[in-house]
PDB file of C-alpha atoms in Angstrom:
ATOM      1  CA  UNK A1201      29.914 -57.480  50.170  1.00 44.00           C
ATOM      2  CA  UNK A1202      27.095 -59.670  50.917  1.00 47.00           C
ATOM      3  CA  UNK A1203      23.329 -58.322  49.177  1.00 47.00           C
ATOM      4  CA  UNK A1204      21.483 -60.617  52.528  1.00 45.00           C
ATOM      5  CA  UNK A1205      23.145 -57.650  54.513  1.00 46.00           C
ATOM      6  CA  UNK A1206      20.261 -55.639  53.796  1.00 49.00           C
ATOM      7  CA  UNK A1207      17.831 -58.249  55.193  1.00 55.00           C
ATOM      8  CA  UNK A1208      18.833 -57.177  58.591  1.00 62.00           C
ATOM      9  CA  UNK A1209      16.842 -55.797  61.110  1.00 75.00           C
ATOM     10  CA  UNK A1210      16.765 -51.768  60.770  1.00 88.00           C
ATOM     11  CA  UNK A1211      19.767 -50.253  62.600  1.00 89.00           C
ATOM     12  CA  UNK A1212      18.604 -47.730  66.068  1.00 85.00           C
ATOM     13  CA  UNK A1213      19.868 -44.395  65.775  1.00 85.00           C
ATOM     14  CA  UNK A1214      18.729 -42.653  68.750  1.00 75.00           C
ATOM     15  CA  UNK A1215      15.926 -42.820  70.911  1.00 75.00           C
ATOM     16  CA  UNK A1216      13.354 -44.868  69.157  1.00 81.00           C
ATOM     17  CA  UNK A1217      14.081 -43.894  65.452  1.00 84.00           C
ATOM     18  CA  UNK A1218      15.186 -47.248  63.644  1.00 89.00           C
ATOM     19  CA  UNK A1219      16.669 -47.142  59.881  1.00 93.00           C
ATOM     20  CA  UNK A1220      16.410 -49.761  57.118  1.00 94.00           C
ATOM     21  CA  UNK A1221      20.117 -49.342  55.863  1.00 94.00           C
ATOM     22  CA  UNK A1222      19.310 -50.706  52.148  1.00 94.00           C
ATOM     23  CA  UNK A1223      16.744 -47.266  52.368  1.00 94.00           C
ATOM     24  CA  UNK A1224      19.769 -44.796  53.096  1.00 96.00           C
ATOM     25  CA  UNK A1225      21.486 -43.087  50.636  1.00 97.00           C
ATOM     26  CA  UNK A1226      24.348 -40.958  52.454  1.00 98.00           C
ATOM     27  CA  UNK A1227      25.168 -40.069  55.552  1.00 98.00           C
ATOM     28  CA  UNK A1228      26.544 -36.297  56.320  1.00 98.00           C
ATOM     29  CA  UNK A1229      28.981 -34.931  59.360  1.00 97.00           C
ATOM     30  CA  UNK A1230      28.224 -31.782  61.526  1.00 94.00           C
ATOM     31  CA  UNK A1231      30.261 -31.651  64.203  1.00 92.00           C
ATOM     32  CA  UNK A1232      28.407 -34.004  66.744  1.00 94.00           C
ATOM     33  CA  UNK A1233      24.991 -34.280  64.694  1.00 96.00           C
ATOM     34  CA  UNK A1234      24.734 -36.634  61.387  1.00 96.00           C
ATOM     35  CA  UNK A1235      22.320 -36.117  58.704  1.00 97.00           C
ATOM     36  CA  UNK A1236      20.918 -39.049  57.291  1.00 96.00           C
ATOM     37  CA  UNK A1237      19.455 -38.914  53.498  1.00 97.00           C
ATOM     38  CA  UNK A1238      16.642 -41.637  52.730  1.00 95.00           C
ATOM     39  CA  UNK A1239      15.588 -43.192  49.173  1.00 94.00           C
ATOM     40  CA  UNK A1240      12.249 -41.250  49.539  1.00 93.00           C
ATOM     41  CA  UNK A1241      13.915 -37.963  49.813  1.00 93.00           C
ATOM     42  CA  UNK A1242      13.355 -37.856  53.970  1.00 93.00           C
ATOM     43  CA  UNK A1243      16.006 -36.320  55.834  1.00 94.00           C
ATOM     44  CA  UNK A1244      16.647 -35.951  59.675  1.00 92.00           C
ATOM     45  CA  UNK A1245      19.383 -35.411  61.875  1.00 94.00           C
ATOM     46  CA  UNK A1246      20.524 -37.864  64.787  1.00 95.00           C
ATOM     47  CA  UNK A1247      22.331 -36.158  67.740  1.00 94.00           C
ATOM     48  CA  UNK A1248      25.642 -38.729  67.191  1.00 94.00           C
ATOM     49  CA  UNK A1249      28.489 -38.161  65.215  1.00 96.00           C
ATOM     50  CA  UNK A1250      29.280 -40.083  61.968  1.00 96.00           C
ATOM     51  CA  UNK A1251      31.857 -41.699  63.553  1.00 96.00           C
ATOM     52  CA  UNK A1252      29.532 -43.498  66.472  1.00 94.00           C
ATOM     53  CA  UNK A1253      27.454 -44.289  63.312  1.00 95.00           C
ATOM     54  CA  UNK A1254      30.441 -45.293  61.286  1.00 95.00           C
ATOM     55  CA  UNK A1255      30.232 -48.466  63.376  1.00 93.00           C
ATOM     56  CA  UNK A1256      26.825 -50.091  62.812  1.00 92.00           C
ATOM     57  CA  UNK A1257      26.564 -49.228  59.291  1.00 93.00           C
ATOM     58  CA  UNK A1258      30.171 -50.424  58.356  1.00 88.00           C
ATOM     59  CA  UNK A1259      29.234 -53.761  57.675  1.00 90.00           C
ATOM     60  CA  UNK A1260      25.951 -52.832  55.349  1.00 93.00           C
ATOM     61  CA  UNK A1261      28.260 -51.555  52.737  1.00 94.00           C
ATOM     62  CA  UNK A1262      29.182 -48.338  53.574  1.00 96.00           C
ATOM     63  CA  UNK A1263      32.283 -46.301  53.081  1.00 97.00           C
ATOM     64  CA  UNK A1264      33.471 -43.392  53.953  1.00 97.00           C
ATOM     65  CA  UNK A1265      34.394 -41.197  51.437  1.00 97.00           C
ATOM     66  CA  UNK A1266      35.241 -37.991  53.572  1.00 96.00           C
ATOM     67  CA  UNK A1267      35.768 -37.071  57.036  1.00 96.00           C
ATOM     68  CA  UNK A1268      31.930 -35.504  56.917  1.00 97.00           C
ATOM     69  CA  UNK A1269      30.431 -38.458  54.765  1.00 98.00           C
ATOM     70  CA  UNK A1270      29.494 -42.196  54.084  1.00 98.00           C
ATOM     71  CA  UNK A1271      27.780 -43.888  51.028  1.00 98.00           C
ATOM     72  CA  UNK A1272      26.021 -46.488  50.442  1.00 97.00           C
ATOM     73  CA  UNK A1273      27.436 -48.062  48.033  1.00 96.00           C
ATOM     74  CA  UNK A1274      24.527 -49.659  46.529  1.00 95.00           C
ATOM     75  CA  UNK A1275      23.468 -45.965  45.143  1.00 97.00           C
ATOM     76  CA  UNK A1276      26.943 -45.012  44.039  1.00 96.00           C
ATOM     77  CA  UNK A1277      26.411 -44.346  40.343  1.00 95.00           C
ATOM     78  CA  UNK A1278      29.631 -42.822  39.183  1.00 94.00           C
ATOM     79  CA  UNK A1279      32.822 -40.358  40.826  1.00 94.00           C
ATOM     80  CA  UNK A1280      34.816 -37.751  39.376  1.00 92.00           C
ATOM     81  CA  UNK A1281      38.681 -38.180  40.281  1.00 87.00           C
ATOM     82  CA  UNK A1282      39.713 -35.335  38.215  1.00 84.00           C
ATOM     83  CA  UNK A1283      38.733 -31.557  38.468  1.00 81.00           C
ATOM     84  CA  UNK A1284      38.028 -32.275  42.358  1.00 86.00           C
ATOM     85  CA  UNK A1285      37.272 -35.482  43.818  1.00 94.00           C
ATOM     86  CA  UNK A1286      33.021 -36.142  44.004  1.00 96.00           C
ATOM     87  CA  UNK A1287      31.110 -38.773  44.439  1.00 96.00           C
ATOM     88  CA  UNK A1288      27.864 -38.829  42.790  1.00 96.00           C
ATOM     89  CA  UNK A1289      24.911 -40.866  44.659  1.00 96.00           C
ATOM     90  CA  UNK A1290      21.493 -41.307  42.452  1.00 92.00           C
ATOM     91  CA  UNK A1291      22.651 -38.977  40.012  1.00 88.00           C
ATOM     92  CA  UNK A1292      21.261 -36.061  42.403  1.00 92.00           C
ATOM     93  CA  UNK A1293      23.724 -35.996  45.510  1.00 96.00           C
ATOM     94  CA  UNK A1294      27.329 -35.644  45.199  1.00 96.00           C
ATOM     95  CA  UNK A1295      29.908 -36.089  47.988  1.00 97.00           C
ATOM     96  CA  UNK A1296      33.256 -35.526  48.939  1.00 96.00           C
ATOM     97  CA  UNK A1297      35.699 -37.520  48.589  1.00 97.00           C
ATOM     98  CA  UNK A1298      39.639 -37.578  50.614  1.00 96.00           C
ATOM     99  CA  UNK A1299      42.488 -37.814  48.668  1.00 94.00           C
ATOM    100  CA  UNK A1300      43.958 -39.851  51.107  1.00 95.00           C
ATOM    101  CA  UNK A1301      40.881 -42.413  50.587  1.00 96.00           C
ATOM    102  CA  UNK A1302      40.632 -42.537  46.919  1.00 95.00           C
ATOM    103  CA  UNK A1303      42.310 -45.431  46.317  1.00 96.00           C
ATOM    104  CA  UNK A1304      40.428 -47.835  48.580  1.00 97.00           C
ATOM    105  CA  UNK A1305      37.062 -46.325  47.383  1.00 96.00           C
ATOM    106  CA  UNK A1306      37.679 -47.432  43.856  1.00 95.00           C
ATOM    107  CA  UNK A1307      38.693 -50.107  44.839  1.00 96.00           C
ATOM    108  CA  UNK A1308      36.162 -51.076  47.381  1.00 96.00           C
ATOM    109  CA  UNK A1309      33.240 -50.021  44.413  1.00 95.00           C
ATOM    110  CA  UNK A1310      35.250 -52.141  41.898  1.00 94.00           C
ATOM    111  CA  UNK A1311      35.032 -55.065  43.962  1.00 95.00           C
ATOM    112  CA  UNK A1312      31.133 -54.175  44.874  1.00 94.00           C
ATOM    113  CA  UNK A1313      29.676 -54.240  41.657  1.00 92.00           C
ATOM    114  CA  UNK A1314      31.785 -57.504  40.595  1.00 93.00           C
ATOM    115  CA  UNK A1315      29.856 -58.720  43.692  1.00 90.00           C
ATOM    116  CA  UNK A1316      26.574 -57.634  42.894  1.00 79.00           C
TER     117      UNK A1316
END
């Protein structure tokens, strides 16, 4: 969980529309369009499915937290793992979270903020 990662060049999304991936906050699944949520507040929505995106924003620590999204886990500021599972994002967002990928999520953010 390397903080240079975020030095990289911005990641292409489709067409000509580049991303700085330390500048995303969340990503969101529907069907084969993904909505991507921005620092600033901007929003748009790329014509690939999270899973295509999965890939080249994997290794700018990301994880998915639900078969519709993926955090950043640089803006992950807390989770609720009782009452439903959520994952809260800024304070403002909150996101699903799997069952099935609970345990590697607090796990993954555990070893993130030792990290950071």
């Amino acid at each position: 969980m390397d903080a240079k990662l975020y030095t990289a060049t911005p990641i292409k999304l489709a067409g000509k529309k580049k991303v700085n991936p330390a500048e995303v906050l969340f990503l969101k699944a529907d069907v084969n369009y993904t909505e991507i949520f921005l620092q600033d507040g901007e929003r748009f929505i790329v014509s690939k499915t999270l899973k295509e995106l999965e890939k080249r924003f994997v290794n700018y620590n990301f994880f998915r937290t639900h078969k519709s999204y993926m955090v950043n886990l640089k803006y992950v500021t807390g989770y609720q793992i009782h009452e439903g599972l959520l994952v809260k994002v800024q304070d403002e967002h909150q996101v699903s979270l799997s069952r099935r990928r609970k345990e590697i999520f607090l796990d993954t953010v555990s070893k993130y903020r030792k990290a950071s």
